mmCIF file of C-alpha atoms in Angstrom:
data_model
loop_
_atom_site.group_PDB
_atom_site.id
_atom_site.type_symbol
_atom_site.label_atom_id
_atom_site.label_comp_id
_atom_site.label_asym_id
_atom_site.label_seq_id
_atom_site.Cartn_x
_atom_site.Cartn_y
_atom_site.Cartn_z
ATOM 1 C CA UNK A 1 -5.341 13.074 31.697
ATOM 2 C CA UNK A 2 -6.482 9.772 31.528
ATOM 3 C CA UNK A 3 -8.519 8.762 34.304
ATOM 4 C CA UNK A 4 -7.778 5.520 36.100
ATOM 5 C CA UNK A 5 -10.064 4.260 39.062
ATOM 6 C CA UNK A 6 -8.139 3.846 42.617
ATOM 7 C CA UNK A 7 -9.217 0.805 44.367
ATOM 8 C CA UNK A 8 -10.305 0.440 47.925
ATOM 9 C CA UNK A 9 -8.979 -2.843 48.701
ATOM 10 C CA UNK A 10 -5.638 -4.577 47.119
ATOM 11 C CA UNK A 11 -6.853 -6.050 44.581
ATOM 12 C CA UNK A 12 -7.780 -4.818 41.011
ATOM 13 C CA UNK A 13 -10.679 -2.486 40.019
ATOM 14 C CA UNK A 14 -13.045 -1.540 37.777
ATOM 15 C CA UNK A 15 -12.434 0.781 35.162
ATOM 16 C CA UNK A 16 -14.175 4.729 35.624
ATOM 17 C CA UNK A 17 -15.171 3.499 39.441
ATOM 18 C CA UNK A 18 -13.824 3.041 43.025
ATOM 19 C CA UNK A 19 -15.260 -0.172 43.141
ATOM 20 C CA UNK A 20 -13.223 -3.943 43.226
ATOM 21 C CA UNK A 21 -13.577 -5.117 39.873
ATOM 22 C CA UNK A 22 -15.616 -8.356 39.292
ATOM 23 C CA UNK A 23 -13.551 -11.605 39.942
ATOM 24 C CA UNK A 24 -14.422 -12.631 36.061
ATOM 25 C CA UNK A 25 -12.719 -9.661 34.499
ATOM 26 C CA UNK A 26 -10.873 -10.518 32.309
ATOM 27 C CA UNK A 27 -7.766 -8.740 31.957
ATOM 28 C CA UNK A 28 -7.164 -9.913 35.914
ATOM 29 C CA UNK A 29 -8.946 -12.938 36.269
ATOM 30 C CA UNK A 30 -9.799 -14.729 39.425
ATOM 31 C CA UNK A 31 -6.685 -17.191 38.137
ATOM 32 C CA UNK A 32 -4.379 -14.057 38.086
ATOM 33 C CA UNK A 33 -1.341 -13.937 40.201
ATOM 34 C CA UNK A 34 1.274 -11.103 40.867
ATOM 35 C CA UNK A 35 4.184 -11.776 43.016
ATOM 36 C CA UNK A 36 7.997 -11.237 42.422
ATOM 37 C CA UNK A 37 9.958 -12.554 39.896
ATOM 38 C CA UNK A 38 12.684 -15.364 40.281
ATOM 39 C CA UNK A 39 16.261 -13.453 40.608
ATOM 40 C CA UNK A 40 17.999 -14.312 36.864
ATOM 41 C CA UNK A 41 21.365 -15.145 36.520
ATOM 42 C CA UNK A 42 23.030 -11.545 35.309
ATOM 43 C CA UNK A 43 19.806 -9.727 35.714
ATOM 44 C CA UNK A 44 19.757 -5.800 36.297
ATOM 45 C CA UNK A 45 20.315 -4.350 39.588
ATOM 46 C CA UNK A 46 16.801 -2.576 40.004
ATOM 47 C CA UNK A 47 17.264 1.461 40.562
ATOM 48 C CA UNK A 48 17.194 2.772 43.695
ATOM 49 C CA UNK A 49 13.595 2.133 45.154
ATOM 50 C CA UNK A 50 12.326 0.258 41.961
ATOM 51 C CA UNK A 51 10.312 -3.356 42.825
ATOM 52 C CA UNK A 52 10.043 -6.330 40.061
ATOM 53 C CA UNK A 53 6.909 -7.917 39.322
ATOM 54 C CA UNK A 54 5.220 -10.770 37.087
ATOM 55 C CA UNK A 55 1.609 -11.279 36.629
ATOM 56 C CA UNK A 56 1.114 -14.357 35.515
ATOM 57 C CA UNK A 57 -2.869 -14.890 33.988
ATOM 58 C CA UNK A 58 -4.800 -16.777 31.229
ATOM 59 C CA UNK A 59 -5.469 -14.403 28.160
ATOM 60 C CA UNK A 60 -9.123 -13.704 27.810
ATOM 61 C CA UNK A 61 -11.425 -16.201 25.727
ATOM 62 C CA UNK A 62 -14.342 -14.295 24.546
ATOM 63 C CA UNK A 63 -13.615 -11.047 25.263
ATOM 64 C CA UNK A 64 -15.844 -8.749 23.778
ATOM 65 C CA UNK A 65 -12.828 -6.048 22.747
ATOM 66 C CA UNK A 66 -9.997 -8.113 22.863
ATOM 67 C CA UNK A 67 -10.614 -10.808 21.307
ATOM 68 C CA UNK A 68 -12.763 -9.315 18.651
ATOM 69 C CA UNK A 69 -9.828 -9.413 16.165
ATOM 70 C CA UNK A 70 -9.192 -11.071 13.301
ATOM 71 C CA UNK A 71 -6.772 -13.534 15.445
ATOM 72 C CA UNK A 72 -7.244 -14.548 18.480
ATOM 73 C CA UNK A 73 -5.194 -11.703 20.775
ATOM 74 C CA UNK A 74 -5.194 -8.652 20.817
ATOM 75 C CA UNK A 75 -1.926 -6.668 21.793
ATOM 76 C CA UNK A 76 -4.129 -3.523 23.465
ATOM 77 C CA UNK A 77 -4.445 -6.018 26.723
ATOM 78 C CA UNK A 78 -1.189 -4.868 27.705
ATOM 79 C CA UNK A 79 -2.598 -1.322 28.179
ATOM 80 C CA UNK A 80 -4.779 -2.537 30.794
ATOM 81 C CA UNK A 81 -2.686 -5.522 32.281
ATOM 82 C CA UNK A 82 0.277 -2.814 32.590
ATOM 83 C CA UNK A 83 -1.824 -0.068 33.956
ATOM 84 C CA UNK A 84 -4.481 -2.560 36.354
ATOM 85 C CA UNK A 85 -1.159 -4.114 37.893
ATOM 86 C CA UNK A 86 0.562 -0.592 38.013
ATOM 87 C CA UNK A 87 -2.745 0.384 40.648
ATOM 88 C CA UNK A 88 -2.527 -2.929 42.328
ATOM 89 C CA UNK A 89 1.233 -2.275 43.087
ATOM 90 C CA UNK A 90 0.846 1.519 44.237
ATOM 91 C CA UNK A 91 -1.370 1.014 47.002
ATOM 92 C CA UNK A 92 -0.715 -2.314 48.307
ATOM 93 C CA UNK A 93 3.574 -2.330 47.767
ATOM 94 C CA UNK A 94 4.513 1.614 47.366
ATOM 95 C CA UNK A 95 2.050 2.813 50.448
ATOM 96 C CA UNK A 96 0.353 5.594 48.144
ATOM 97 C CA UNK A 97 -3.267 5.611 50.263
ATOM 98 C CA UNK A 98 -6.508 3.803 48.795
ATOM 99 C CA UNK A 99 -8.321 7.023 48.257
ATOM 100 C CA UNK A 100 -6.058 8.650 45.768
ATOM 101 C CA UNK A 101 -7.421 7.852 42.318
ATOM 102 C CA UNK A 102 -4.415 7.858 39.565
ATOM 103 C CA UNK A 103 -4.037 9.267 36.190
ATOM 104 C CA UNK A 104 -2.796 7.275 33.297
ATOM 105 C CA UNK A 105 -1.273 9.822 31.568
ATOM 106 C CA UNK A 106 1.307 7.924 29.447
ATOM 107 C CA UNK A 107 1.931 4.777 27.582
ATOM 108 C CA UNK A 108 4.254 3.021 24.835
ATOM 109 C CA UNK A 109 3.864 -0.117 22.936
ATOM 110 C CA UNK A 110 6.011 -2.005 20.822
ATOM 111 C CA UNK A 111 5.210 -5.337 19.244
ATOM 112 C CA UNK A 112 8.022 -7.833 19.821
ATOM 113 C CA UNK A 113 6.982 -10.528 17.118
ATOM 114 C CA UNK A 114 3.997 -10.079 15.589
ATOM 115 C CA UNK A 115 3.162 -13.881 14.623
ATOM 116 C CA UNK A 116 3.144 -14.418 18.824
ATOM 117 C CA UNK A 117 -0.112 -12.652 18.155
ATOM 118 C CA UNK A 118 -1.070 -14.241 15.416
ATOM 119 C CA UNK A 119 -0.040 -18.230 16.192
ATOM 120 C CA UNK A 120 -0.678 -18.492 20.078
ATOM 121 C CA UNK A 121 -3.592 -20.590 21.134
ATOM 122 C CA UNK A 122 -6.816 -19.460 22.598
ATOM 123 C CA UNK A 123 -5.863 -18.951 26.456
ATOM 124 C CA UNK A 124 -2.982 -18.650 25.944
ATOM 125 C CA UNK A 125 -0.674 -18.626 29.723
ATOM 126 C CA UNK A 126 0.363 -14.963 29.961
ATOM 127 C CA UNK A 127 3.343 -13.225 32.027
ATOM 128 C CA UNK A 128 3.848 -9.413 32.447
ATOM 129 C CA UNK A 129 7.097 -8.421 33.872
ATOM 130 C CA UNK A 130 7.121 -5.776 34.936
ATOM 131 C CA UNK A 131 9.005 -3.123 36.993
ATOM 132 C CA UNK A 132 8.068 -0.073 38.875
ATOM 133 C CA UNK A 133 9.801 2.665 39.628
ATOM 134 C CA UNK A 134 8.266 5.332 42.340
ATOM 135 C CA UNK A 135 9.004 9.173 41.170
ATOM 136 C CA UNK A 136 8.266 12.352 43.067
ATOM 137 C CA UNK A 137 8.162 10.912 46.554
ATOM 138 C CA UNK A 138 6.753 13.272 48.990
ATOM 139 C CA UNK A 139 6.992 11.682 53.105
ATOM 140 C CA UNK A 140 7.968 8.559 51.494
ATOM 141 C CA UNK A 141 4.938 7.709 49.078
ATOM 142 C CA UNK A 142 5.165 8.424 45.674
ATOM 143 C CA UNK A 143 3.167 10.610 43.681
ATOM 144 C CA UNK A 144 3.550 8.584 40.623
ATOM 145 C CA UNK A 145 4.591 5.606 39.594
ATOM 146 C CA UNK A 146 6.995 5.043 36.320
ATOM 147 C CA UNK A 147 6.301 1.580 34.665
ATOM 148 C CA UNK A 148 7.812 -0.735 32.223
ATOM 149 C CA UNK A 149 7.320 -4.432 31.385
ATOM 150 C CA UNK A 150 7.425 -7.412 28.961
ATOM 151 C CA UNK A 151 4.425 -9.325 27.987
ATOM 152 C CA UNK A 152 5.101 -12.938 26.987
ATOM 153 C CA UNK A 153 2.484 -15.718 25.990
ATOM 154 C CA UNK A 154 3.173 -19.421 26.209
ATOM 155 C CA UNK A 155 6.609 -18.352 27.029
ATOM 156 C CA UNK A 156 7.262 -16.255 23.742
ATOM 157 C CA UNK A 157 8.012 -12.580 24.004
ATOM 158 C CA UNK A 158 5.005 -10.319 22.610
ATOM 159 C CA UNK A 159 5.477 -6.705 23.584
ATOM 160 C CA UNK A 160 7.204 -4.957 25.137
ATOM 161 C CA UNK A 161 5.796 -1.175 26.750
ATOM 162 C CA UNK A 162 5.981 1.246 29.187
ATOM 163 C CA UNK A 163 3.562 3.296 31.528
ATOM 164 C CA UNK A 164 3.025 6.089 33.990
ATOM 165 C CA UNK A 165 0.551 6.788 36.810
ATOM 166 C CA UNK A 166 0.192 10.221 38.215
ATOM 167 C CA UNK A 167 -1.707 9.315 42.258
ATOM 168 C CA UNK A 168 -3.635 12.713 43.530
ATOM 169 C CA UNK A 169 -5.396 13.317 46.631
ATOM 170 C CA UNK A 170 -9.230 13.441 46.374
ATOM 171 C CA UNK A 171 -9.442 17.233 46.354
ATOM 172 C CA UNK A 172 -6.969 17.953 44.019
ATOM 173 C CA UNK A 173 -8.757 15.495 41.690
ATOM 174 C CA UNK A 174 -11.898 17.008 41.903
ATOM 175 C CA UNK A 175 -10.623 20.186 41.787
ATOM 176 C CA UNK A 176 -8.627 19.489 38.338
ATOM 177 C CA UNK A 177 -12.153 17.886 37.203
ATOM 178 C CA UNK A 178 -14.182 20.604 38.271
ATOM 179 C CA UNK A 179 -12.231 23.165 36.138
ATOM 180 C CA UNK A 180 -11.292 21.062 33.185
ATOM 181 C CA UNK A 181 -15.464 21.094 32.477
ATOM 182 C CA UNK A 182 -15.928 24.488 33.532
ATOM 183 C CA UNK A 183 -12.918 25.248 30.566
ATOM 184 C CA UNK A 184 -14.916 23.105 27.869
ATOM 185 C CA UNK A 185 -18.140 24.291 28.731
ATOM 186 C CA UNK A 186 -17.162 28.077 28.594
ATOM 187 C CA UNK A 187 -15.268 27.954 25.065
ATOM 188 C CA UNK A 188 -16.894 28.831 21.915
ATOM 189 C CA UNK A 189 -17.271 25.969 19.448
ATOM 190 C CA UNK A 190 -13.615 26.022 17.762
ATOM 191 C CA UNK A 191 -12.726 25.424 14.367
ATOM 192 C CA UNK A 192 -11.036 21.664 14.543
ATOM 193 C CA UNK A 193 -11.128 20.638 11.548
ATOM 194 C CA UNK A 194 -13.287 19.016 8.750
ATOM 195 C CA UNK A 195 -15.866 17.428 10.722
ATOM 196 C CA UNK A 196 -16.667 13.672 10.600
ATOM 197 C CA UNK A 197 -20.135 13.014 10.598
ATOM 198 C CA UNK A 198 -21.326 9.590 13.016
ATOM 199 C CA UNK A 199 -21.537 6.992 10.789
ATOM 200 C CA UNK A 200 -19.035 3.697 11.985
ATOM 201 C CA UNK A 201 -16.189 2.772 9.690
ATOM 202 C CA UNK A 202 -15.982 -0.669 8.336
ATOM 203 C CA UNK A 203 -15.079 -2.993 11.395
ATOM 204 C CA UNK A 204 -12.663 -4.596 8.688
ATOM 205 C CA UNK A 205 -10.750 -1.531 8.674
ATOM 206 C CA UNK A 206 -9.576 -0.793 11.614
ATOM 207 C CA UNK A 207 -8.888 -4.098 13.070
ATOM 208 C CA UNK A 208 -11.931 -5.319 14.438
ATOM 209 C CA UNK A 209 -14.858 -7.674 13.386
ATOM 210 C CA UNK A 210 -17.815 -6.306 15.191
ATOM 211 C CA UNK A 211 -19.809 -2.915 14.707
ATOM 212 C CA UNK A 212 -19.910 -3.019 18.391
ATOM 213 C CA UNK A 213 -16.154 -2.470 18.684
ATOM 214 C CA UNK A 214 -15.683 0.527 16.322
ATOM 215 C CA UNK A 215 -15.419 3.443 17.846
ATOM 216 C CA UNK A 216 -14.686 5.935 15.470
ATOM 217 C CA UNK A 217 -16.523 7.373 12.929
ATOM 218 C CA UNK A 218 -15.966 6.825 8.311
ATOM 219 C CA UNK A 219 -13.585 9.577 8.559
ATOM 220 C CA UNK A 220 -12.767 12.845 6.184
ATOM 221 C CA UNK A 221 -9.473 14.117 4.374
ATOM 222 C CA UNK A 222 -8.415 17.630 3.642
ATOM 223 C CA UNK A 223 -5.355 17.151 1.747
ATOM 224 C CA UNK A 224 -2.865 14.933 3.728
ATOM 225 C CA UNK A 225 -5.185 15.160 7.154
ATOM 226 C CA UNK A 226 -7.684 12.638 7.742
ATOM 227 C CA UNK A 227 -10.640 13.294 10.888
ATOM 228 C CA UNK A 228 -12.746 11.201 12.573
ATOM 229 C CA UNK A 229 -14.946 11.623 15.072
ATOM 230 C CA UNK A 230 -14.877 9.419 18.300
ATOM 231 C CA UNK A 231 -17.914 7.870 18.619
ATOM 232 C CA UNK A 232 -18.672 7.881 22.522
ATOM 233 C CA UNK A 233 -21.627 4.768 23.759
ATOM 234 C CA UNK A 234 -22.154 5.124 27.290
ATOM 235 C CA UNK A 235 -23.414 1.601 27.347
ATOM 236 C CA UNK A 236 -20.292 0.045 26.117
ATOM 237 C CA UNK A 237 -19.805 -3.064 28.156
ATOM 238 C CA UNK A 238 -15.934 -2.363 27.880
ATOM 239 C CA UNK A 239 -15.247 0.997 28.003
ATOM 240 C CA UNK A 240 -17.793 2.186 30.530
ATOM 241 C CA UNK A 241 -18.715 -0.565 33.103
ATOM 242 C CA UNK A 242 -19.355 2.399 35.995
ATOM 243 C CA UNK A 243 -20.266 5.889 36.313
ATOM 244 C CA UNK A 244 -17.924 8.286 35.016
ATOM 245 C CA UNK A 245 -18.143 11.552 34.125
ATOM 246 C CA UNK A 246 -15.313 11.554 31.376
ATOM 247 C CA UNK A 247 -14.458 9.694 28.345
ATOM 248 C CA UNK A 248 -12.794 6.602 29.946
ATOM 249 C CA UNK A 249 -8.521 6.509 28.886
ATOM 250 C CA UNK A 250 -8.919 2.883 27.263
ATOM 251 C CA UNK A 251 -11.913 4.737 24.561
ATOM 252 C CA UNK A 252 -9.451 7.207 23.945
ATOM 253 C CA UNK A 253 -6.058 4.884 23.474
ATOM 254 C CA UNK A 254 -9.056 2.627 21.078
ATOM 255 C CA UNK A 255 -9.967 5.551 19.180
ATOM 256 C CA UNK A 256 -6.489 6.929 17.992
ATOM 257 C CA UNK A 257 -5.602 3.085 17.403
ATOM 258 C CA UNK A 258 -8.624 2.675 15.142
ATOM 259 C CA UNK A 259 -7.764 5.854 13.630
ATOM 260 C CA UNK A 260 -4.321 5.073 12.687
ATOM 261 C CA UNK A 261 -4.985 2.006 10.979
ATOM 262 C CA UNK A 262 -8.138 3.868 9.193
ATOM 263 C CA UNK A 263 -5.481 6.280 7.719
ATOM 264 C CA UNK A 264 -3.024 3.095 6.323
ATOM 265 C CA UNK A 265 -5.539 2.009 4.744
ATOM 266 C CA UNK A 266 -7.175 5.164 3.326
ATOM 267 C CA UNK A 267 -3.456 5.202 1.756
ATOM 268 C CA UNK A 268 -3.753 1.876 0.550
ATOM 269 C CA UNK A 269 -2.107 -0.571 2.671
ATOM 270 C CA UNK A 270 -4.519 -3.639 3.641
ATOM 271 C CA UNK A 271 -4.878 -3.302 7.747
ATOM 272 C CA UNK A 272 -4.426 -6.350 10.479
ATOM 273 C CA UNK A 273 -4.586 -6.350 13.732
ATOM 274 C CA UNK A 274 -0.940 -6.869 14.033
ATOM 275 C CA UNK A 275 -0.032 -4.257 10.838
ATOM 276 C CA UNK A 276 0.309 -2.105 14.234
ATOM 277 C CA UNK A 277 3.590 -2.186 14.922
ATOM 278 C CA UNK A 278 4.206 0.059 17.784
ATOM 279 C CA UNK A 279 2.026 3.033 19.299
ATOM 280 C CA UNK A 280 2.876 5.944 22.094
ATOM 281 C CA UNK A 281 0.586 8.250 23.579
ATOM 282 C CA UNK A 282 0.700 11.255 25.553
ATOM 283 C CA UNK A 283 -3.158 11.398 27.373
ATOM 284 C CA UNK A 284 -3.265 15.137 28.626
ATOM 285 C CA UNK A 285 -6.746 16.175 29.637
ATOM 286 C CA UNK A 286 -9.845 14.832 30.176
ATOM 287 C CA UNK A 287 -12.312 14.514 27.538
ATOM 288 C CA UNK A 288 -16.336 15.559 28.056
ATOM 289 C CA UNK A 289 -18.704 12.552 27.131
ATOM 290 C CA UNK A 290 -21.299 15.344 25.644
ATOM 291 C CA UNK A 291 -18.869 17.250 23.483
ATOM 292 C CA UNK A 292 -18.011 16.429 19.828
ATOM 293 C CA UNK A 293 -14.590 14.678 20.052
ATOM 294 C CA UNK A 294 -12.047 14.611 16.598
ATOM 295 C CA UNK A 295 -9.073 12.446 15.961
ATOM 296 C CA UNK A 296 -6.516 13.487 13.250
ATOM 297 C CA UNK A 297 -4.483 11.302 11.420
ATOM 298 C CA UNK A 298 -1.591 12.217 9.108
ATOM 299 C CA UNK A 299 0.660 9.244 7.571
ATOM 300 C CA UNK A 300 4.315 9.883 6.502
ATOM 301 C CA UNK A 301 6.675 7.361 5.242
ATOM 302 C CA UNK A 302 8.645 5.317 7.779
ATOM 303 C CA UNK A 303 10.742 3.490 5.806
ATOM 304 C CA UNK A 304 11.616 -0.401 5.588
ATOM 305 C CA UNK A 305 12.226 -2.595 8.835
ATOM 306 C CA UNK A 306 14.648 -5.312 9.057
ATOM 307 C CA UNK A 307 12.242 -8.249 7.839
ATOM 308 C CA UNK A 308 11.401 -6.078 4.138
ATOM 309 C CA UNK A 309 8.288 -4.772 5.326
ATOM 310 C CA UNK A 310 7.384 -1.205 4.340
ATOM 311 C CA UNK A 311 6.676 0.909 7.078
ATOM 312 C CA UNK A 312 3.777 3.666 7.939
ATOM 313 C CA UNK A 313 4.542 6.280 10.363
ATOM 314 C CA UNK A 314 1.173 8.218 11.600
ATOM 315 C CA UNK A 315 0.844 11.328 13.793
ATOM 316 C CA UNK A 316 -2.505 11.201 15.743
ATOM 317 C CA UNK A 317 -4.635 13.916 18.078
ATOM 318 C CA UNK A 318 -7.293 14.110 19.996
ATOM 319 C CA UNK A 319 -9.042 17.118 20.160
ATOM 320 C CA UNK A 320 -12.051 18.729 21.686
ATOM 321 C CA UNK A 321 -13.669 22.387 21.573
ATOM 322 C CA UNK A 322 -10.228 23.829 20.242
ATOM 323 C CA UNK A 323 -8.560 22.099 23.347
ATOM 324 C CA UNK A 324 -5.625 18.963 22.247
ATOM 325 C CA UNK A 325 -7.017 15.808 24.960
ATOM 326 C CA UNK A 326 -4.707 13.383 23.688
ATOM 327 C CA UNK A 327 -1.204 12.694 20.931
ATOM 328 C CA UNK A 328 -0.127 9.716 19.615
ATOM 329 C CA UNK A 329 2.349 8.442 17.293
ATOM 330 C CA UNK A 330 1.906 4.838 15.875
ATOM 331 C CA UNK A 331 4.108 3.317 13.508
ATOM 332 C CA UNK A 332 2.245 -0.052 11.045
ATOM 333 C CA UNK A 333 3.849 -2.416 9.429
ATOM 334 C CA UNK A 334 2.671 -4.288 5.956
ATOM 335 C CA UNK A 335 1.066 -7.329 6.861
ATOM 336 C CA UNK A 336 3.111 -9.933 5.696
#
């Protein structure tokens, strides 16, 4: 599973680490502010034991990740404003104790108009609302947490998406750790797949503008199969600002992103940052930082949405020493 870092106070933390994160991050900035949402004329009753929530934040400016798109936003923020505000909410409003670190184990996105992207200004005034919903409750604290939200900008719907954290106890984390390395380290090397070789892909191609932010490698195809390999920098500003000793969940959401919009355009569609039209993933294992790492791609067709534009639908794993880390499915639109 994904890892996610617990924090020790109330506020948000740092990705891979126990620590607080820095007041400048900025996917929570020092501006941010979560509270409850104003009750809405004909609104849903929340479920039994579900809370409401709206963060309410400046998007970054500058970013080196998500902003480095060709416009100015990038819709992966809502991975981490979903999943930073899902921590922030199970310790300080569900009880679940500061020492349990959570898994993100599960995600959905799904692009509510792409030119919100494309046409909002730089700094744009953000709102996630979102709702949680405590599930397997043991003594009256959840074990997880089931999340869902909207993320607007200036006011305009963006996305929409969904999450879930898993919260262990220490032991059972390290535990789980301990034997998911002991399992990698203690297979033979597996046949998966055509192997990529380490060379970036064109920054142009899967929706970035910087070398910096590729992460996966010019990939291969065996007939309608295309591999990459994930290419893993420790000193990633982004994906690793703290000791961890697994392939941080955000690298890994990144890589099949960058993969699926490397296979459109193998096919021949021209990518964007917003040809992404909607992505889900299923993160089921940890992945080793010093053992080759693959991501397949296969495109089918996914027929015609309701504005004309031809549609890509693309099956995506992650795997590792014969072992599946990660599955995705991610659907791309034509850029218009």
């Amino acid at each position: 599973m994904g890892p996610s870092a617990s924090p020790n106070t109330t506020g948000p933390v740092t990705p891979g680490t126990n620590r607080p994160a820095p007041t400048e991050e900025p996917t929570m900035s020092q501006h941010a502010v979560l509270g409850a949402p104003p009750t809405a004329p004909g609104a849903r009753r929340p479920r039994a034991g579900e809370q409401h929530f709206v963060l309410r934040d400046d998007m970054p400016v500058g970013h080196p990740l998500f902003n480095d798109t060709p416009n100015l936003h990038d819709p992966l923020i809502f991975v981490e404003l979903i999943r930073r505000a899902g921590l922030h909410v199970g310790h300080r409003n569900f009880g679940v104790p500061a020492e349990r670190p959570a898994l993100f184990y599960r995600f959905a996105l799904r692009l509510s108009d792409p030119a919100v992207w494309q046409d909002c200004a730089e700094g744009a005034r953000l709102a996630l609302e979102m709702r949680a919903e405590p599930t397997r409750t043991v003594a009256g604290v959840p074990r997880s947490l089931r999340l869902g939200g909207t993320l607007r900008l200036d006011g305009a719907e963006a996305c929409t998406g969904s999450a879930e954290l898993l919260f262990v106890t220490p032991t059972v984390a390290r535990n789980h750790r301990a034997t998911s390395r002991l399992a990698a380290l203690a297979r033979t090397p597996a046949d998966d797949g055509p192997r990529a070789g380490l060379r970036p892909a064109a920054p142009s191609l899967v929706g970035r503008c910087t070398p910096d932010s590729v992460v996966v490698s010019q990939p291969v195809r065996q007939g309608a199969t295309l591999t990459t390999t994930v290419l893993v920098d420790p000193s990633h500003p982004v994906f690793f600002t703290g000791a961890t000793d697994s392939v941080p969940g955000l690298l890994l959401v990144e890589a099949l992103r960058q993969s699926a919009l490397l296979a459109v355009a193998s096919d021949g569609a021209a990518p964007c940052p917003t040809a992404l039209d909607r992505l889900s993933v299923h993160l089921r294992g940890h992945a080793e930082l010093d053992l080759p790492l693959l991501c397949t791609a296969r495109t089918e067709p996914g027929g015609i949405d309701g504005t004309g534009r031809r549609l890509t639908r693309i099956l995506l794993t992650l795997r590792q020493a014969g072992r599946t880390t990660a599955q995705a499915e991610a659907v791309t639109a034509e850029a218009g």
